[in-house]
Coordinates of C-alpha atoms in Angstrom, one line a residue:
X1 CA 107.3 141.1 125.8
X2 CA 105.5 144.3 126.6
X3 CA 104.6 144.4 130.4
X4 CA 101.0 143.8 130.1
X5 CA 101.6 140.9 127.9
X6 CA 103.9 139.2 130.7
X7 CA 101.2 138.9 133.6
X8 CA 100.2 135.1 134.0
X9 CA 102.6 134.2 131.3
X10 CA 103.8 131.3 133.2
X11 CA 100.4 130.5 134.4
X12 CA 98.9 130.6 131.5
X13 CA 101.3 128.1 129.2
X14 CA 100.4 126.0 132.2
X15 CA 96.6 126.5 131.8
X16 CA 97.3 125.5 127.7
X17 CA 99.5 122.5 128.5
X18 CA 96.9 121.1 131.6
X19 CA 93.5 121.9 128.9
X20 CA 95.4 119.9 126.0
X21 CA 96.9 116.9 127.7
X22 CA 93.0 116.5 129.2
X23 CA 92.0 116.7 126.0
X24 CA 94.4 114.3 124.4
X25 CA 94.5 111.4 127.5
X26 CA 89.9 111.5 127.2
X27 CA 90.0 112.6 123.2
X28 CA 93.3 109.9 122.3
X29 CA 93.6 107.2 125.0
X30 CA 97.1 105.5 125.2
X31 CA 98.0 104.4 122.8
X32 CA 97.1 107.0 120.2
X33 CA 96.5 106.0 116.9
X34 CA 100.2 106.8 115.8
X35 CA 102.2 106.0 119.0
X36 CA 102.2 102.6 118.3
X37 CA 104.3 103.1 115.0
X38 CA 106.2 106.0 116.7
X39 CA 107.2 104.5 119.9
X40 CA 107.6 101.0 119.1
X41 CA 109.9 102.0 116.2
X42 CA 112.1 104.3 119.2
X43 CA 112.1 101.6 121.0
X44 CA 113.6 99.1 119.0
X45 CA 116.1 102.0 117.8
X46 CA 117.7 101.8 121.4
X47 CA 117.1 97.9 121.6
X48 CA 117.7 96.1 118.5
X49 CA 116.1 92.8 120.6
X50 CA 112.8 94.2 120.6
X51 CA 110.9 92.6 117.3
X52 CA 113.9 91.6 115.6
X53 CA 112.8 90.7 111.9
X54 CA 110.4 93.0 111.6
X55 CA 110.8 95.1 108.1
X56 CA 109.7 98.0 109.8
X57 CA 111.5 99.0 112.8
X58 CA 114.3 97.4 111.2
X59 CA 114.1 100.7 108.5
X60 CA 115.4 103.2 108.1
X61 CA 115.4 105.9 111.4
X62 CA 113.6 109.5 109.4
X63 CA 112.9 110.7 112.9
X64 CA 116.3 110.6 114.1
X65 CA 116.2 113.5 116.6
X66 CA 112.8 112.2 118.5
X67 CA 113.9 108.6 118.4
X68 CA 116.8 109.9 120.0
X69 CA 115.1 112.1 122.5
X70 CA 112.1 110.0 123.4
X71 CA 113.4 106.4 122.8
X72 CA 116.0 106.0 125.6
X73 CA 112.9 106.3 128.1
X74 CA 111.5 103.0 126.9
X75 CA 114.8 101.3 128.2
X76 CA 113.3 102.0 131.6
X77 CA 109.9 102.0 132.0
X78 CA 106.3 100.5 129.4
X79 CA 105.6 101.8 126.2
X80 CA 102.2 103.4 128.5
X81 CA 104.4 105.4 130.7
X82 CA 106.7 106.4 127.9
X83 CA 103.8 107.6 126.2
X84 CA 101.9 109.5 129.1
X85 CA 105.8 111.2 129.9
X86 CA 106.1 111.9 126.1
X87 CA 102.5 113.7 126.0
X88 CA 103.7 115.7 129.3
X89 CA 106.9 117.0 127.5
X90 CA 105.4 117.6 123.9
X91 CA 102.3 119.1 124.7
X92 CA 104.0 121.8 127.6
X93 CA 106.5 122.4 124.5
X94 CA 103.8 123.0 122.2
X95 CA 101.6 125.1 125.1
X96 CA 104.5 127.2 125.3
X97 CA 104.9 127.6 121.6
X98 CA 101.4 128.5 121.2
X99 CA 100.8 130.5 124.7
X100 CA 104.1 133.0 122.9
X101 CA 102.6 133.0 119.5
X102 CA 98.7 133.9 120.4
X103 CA 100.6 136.5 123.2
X104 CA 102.5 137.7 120.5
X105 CA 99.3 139.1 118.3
X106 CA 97.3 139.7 121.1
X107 CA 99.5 140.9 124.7
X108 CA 96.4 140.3 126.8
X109 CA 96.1 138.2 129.6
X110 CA 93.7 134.9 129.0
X111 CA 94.0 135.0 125.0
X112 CA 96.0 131.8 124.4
X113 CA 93.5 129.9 126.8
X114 CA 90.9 131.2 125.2
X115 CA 92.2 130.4 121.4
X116 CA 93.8 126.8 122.6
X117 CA 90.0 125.9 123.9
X118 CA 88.4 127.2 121.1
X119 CA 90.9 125.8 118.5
X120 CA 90.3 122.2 119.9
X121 CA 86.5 122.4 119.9
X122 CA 86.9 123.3 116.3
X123 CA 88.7 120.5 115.4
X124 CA 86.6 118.1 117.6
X125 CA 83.8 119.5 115.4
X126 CA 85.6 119.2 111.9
X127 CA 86.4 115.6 113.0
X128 CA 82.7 115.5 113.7
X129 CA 81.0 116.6 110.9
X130 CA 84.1 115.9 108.2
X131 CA 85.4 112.6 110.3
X132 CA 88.6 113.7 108.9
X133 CA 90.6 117.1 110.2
X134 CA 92.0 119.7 107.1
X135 CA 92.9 118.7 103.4
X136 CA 95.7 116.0 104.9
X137 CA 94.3 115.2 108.6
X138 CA 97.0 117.2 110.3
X139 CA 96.5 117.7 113.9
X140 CA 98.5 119.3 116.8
X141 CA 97.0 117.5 120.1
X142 CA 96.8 114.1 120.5
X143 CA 99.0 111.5 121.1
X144 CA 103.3 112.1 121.4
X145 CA 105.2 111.8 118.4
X146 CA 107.4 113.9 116.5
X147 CA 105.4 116.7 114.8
X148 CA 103.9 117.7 118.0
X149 CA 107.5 119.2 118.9
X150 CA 108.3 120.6 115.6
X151 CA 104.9 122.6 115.8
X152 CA 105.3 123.9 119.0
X153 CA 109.2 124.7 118.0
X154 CA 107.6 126.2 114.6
X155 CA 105.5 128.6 117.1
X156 CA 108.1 129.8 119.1
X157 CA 109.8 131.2 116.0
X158 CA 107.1 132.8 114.5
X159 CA 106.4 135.0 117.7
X160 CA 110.0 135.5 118.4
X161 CA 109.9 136.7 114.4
X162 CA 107.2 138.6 115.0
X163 CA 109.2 140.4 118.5
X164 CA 112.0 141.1 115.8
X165 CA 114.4 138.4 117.2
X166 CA 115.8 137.0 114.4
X167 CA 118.5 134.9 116.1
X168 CA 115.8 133.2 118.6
X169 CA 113.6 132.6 115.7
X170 CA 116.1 131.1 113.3
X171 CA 117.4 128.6 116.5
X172 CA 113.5 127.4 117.1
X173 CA 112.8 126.8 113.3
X174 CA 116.0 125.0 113.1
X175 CA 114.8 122.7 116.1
X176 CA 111.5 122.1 114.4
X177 CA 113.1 121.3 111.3
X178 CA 115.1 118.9 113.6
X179 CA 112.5 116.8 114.9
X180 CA 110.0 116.9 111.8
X181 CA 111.8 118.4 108.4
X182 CA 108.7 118.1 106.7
X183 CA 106.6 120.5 108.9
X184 CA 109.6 122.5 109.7
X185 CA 110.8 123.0 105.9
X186 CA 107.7 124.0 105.1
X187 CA 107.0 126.2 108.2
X188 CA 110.3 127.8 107.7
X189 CA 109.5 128.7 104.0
X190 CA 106.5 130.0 105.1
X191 CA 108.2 132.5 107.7
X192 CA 111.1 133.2 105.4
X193 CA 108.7 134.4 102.8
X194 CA 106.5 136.1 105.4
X195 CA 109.7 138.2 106.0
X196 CA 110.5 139.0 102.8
X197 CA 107.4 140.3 101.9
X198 CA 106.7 142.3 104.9
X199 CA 110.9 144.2 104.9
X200 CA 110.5 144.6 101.3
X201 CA 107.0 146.4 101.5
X202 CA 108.5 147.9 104.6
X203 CA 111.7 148.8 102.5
X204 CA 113.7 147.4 105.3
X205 CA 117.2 145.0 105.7
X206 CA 118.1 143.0 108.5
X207 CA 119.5 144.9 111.2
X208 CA 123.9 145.1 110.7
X209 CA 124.1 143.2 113.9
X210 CA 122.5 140.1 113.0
X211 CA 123.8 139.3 109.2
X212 CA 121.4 136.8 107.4
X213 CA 124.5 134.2 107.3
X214 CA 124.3 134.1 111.0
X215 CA 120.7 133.2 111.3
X216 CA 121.3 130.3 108.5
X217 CA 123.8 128.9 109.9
X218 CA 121.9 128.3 113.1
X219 CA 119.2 127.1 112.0
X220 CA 121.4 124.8 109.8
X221 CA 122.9 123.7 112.6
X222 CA 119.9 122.9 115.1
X223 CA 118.2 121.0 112.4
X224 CA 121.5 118.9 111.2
X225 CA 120.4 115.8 113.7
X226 CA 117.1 115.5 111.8
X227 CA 117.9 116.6 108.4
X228 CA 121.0 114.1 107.9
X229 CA 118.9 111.2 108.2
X230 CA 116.4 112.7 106.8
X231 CA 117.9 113.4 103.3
X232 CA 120.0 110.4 103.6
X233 CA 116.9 108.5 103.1
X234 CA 114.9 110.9 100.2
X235 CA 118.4 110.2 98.2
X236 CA 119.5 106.7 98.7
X237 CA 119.5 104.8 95.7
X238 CA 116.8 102.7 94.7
X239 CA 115.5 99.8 91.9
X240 CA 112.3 101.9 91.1
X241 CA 112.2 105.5 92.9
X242 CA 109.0 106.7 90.9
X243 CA 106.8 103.7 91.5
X244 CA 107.5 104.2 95.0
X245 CA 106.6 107.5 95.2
X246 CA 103.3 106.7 93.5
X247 CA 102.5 104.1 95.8
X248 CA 103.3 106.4 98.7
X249 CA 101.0 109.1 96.9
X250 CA 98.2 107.1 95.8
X251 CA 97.9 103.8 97.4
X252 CA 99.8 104.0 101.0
X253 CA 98.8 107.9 102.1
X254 CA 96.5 109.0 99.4
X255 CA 93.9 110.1 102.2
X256 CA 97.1 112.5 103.3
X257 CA 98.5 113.2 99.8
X258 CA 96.0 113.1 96.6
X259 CA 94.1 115.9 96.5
X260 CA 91.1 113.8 94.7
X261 CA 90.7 111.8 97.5
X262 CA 90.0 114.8 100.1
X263 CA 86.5 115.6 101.2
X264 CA 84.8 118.2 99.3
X265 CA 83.4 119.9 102.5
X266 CA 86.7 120.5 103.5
X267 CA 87.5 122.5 100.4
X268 CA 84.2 124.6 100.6
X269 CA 84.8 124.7 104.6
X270 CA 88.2 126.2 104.0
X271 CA 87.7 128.3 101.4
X272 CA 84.7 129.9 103.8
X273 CA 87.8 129.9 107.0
X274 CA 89.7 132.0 104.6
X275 CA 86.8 134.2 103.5
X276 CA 86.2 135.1 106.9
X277 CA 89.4 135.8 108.0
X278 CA 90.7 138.2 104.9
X279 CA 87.4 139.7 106.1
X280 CA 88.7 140.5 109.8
X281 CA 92.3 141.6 108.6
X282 CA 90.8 144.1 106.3
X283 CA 88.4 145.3 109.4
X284 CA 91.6 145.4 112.0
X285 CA 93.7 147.0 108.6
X286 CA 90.8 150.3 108.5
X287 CA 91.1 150.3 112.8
X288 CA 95.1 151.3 112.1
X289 CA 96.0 149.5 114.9
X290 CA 99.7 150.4 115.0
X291 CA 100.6 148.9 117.9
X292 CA 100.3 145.2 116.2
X293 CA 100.4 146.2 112.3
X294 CA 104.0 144.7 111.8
X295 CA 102.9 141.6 113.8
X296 CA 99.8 141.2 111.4
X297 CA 101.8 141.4 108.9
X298 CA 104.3 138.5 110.1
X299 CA 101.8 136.4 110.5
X300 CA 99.2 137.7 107.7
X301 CA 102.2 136.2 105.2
X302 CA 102.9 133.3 107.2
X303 CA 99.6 131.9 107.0
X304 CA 98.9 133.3 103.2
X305 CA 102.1 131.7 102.4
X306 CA 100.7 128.3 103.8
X307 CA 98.0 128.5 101.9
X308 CA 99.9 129.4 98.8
X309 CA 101.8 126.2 99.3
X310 CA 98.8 123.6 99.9
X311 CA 96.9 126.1 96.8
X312 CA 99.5 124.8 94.6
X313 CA 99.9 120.6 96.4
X314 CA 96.0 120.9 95.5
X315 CA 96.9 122.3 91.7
X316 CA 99.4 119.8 90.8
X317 CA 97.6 117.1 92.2
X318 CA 94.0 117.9 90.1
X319 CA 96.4 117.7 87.0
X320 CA 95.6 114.1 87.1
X321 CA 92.6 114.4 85.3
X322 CA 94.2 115.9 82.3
X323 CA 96.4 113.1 80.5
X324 CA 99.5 113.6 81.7
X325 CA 103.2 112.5 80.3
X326 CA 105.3 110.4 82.5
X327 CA 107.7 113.0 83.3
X328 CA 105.5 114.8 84.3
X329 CA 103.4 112.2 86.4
X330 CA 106.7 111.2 88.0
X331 CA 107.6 114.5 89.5
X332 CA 103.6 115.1 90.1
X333 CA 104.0 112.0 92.5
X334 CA 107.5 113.1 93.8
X335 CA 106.0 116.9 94.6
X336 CA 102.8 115.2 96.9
X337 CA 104.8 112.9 98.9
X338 CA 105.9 116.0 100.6
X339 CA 102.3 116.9 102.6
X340 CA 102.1 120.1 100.8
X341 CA 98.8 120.7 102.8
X342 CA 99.5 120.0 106.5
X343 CA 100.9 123.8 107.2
X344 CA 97.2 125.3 106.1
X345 CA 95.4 121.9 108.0
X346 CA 96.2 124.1 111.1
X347 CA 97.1 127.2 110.3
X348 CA 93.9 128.3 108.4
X349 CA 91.6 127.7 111.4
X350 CA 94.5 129.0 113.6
X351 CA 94.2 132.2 112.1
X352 CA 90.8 132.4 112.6
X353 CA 90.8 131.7 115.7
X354 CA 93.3 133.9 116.4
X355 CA 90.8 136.8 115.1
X356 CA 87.9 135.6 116.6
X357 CA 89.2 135.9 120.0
X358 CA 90.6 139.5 119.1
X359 CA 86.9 140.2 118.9
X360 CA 85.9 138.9 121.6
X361 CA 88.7 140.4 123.7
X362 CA 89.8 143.5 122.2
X363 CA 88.7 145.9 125.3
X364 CA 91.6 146.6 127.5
X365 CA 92.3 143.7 129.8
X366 CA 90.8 144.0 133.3
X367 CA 90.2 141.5 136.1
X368 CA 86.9 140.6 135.0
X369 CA 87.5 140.0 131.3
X370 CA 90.6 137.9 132.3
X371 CA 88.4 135.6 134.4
X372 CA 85.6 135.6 131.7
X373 CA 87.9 135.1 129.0
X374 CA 89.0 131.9 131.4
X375 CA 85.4 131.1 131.7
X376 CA 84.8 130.6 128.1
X377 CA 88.1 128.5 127.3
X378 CA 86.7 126.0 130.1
X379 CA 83.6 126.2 128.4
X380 CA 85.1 125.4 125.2
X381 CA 87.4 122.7 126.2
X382 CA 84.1 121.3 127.6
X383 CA 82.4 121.1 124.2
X384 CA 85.7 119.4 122.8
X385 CA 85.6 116.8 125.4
X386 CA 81.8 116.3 124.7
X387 CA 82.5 114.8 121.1
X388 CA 83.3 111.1 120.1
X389 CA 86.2 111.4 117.6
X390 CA 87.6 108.1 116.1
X391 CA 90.7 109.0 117.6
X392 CA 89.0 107.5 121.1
X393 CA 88.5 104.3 119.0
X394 CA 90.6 103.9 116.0
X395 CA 90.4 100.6 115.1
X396 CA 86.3 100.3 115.5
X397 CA 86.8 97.7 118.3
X398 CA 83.8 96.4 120.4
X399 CA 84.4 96.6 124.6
X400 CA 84.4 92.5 123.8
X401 CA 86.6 92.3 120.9
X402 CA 89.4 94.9 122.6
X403 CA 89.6 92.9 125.5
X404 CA 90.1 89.8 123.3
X405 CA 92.4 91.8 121.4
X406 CA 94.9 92.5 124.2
X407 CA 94.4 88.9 125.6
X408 CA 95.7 86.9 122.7
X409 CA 98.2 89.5 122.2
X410 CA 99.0 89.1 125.8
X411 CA 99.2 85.2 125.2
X412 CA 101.9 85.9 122.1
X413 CA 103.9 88.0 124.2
X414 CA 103.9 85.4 127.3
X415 CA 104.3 81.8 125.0
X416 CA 106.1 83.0 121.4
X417 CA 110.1 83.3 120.7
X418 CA 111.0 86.8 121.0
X419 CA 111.5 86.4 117.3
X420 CA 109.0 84.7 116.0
X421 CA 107.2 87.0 112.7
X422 CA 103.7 86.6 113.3
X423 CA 101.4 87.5 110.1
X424 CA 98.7 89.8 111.3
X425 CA 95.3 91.1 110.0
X426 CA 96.4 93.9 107.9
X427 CA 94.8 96.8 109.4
X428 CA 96.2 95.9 113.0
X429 CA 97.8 99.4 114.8
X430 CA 98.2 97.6 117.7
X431 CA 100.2 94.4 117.6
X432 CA 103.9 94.8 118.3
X433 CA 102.2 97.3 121.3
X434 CA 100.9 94.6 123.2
X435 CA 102.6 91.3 121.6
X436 CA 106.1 92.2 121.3
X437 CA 106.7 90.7 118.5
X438 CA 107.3 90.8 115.2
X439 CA 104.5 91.7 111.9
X440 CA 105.4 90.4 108.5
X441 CA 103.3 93.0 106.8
X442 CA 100.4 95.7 108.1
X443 CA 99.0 98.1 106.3
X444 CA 99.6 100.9 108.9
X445 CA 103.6 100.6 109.6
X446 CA 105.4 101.3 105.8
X447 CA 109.1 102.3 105.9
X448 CA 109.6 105.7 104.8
X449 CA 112.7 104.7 102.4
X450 CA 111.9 103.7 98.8
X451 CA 113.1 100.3 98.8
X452 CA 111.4 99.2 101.9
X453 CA 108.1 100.9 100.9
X454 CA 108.6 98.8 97.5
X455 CA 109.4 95.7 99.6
X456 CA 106.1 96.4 101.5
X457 CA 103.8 96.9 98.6
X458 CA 105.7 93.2 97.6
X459 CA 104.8 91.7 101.2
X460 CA 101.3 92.6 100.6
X461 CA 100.4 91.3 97.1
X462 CA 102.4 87.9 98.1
X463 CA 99.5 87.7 101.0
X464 CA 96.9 88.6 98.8
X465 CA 97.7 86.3 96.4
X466 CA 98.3 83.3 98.4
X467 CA 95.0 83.9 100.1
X468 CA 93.0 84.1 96.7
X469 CA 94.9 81.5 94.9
X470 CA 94.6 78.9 98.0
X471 CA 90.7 79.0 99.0
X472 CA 90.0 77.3 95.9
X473 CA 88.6 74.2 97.8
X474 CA 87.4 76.6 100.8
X475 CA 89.9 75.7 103.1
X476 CA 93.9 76.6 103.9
X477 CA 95.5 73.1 104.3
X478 CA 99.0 72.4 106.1
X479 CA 100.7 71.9 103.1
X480 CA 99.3 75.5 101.9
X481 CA 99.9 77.2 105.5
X482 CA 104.1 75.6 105.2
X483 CA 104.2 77.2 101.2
X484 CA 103.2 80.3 103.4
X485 CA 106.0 79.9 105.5
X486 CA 108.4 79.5 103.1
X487 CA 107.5 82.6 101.0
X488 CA 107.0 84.9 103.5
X489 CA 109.6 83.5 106.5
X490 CA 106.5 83.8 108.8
X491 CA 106.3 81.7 112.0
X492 CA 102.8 82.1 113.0
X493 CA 99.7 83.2 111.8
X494 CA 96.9 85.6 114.0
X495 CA 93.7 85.0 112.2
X496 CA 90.1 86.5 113.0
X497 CA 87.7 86.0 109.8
X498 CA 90.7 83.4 107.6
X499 CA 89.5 80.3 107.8
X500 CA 88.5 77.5 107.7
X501 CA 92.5 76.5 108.8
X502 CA 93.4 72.8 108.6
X503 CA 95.3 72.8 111.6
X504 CA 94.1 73.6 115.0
X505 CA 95.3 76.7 116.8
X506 CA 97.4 76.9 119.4
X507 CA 95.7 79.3 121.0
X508 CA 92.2 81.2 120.6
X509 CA 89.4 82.8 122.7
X510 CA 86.4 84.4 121.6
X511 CA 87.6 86.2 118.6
X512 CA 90.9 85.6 117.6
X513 CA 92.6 82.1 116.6
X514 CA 96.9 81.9 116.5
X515 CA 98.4 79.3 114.5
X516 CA 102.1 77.8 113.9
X517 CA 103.0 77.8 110.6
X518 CA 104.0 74.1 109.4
X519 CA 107.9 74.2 109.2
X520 CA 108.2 71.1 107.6
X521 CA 106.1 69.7 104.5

């Protein structure tokens, strides 16, 4: 790092890591909307007691290496602390990922705090206006799981590429490959390209010292831990692989995967971001800047690549409106599942970011600018704290109907068997959180392996058609409530709107009723 770059370098990966976990404990209170699915599931993948029965945590483990790493604190402390210490180590890995990258492009003292607080007011005002961040709804800061330490990991190798340290760069993709393959496959194909194109226009090799089997093999090896699992799960065998990859694409994550389902703001809003920013590379290109030209190009390609990538997730997926043979819809479906889109979600308004503060910073550093340059962040981390994202509130619940949320969940966890299955309302995020127990089916937590997803597209049309096909006379009898035991191996039942129930519950309060289900006839 040149010698102006490395003034406040420390401080200022602090700065990032203190703006975003402000942002993400006011923007995401525990738990996020994810760290119910992520933590509960590490949890039970260091104690097998917790939720026994439940289809899935009981799946299979995709993300080995942060189950791993995360996981074993939840043998010691709540799933709330292990959340708050898991933001704390994700988001200081992700600071310092971003804090090198931003430094990287622009070696001035206050750019990454300036770019982090104006990256999160963006989103906060995508999320605003869109209520949905990107094509796929990636984000970077929020709540701990996985992804949020490939991305930082994906950073750090993209400014040590950019520094011409291949080795480094090859060792931090590998890691973010590690804890997410999907973000770090993709973020790695991205770089690798990037590389390619920017030696061969150069008309340049590798240096003799670092041969290009080196640099495989360790990235190879740091991503191992994740990738094992990882593919031993894409190819296990399974009784109907392409109907569940469509339900995966189509009916599961279709808001993340099928491009007909996206906003169309977001595709004139990113065409607009990309616009803008070929604009200020071809204004920085006629400045001949040759101090950063090589690291423009680096991360030019990078991003240009990512966009190539979703370009093509959003081609295949609009060939659904031409009739289609099913070969060809089979692979279409197999080609979505893997998020195509998430690398330009953030990159794309990275890069414009990025630029913007060049602008805005581009006189030599002083004092003064540093501390304006500070100013501003704090001004924009301000803004993103003054929105209301879902993300505060993600299942919609009333101060009234939260509190009776956690209380009857509370009562479940205090008076049910540990392994009771309790049938939930399907769009729960919550449950196993707070009740420590069990879920029969919910809309939110799908395995990630093709027969469990099928089993849990199975679990879901058995509810909805015992439902429907018992209301005839306007009520759920016992006798219907023990055939709903014995299909589904259920032991109780959480109800809010179901109803009316023959039997009375054995618990309730204001808005929520739990049953037992009938064991006998």
């Amino acid at each position: 790092m040149e010698p102006r770059a490395e003034r406040g370098y420390g401080f200022e990966i602090c700065a990032v890591a203190v703006a975003w976990l402000v942002f993400s404990f006011v923007q995401s209170p525990i738990p996020g909307i994810n760290e119910p699915h992520y933590l509960c599931k590490a949890k039970h993948f260091w104690d097998a007691s917790y939720c026994p029965g439940d289809r899935f945590l009981d799946s299979d483990d995709t993300h080995f290496v942060f189950y791993l790493t995360f996981g074993w604190i939840t043998r010691f402390t709540s799933l709330e602390t292990t959340a708050a210490i898991g933001r704390i180590v994700s988001l200081g890995l992700l600071a310092w990922g971003w804090t090198a990258l931003v430094r990287a492009l622009l070696p001035r003292p206050g750019t990454a705090f300036l770019a982090a607080s104006a990256f999160l007011a963006y989103s906060s005002w995508q999320i605003e206006w869109f209520g949905w961040n990107g094509f796929s709804g990636e984000w970077i800061v929020g709540g701990v799981e996985s992804k949020v330490v490939s991305w930082g990991c994906l950073f750090l190798g993209v400014a040590e590429s950019i520094r011409s340290r291949p080795l480094r760069a090859a060792l931090a993709v590998g890691v973010a490959i590690g804890f997410h393959p999907i973000v770090g496959i993709w973020g790695a194909a991205a770089l690798a390209g990037s590389q390619w194109i920017n030696r061969r226009a150069a008309s340049e090799t590798l240096p003799n010292s670092v041969a290009a089997w080196k640099l495989l093999a360790v990235s190879i090896a740091a991503a191992l831990p994740g990738l094992i699992p990882a593919a031993s799960t894409a190819l296990r065998a399974s009784e109907n692989p392409s109907l569940a990859d469509r339900i995966q694409v189509f009916e599961r994550l279709g808001h993340h995967l099928n491009p007909l389902q996206f906003p169309m703001g977001v595709y004139i809003l990113y065409a607009g971001l990309l616009g803008f920013w070929w604009l200020t590379v071809w204004l920085a290109a006629r400045r001949k800047e040759a101090a950063t030209r090589f690291a423009r190009g680096v991360w030019f390609w990078f991003v240009m690549n990512s966009a190539m990538i979703a370009l093509a997730g959003i081609l295949v997926g609009l060939l659904q409106l031409a009739p289609l043979s099913d070969d060809f819809a089979r692979w279409q479906a197999r080609l979505l599942k893997f998020y195509p889109f998430r690398m330009a979600d953030i990159l794309v308004p990275l890069a414009v970011v990025i630029a913007c503060v060049d602008l805005a910073t581009r006189s030599p550093a002083t004092r003064g600018r540093t501390l304006a340059a500070g100013l501003a962040g704090l001004v924009l981390l301000a803004v993103s704290l003054g929105t209301e994202p879902r993300t505060r509130n993600p299942e919609g619940y009333t101060t009234e109907q939260r509190a009776a949320w956690i209380d009857v969940c509370g009562w479940i966890d205090g008076h049910l068997p540990p392994d009771a299955l309790v049938i939930v309302p399907r769009n729960e995020l919550t449950f196993k959180w707070y009740a420590a127990r069990g879920t029969y089916v919910t809309n939110k937590d799908a395995p990630q392996d093709a027969n469990g997803l099928l089993e849990w597209d199975r679990r879901r049309r058995v509810l909805d058609d015992w439902y429907r096909n018992n209301y005839d006379d306007s009520l759920y009898s016992r006798e219907e409530l023990h055939e709903l035991r014995t299909v589904t191996g259920a032991t109780h039942l959480l109800a809010r709107r179901l109803g009316p129930l023959e039997p009375e519950p054995v618990y309730r309060n204001a808005w929520y009723r739990v049953y037992e289900l009938p064991a006998g006839e």
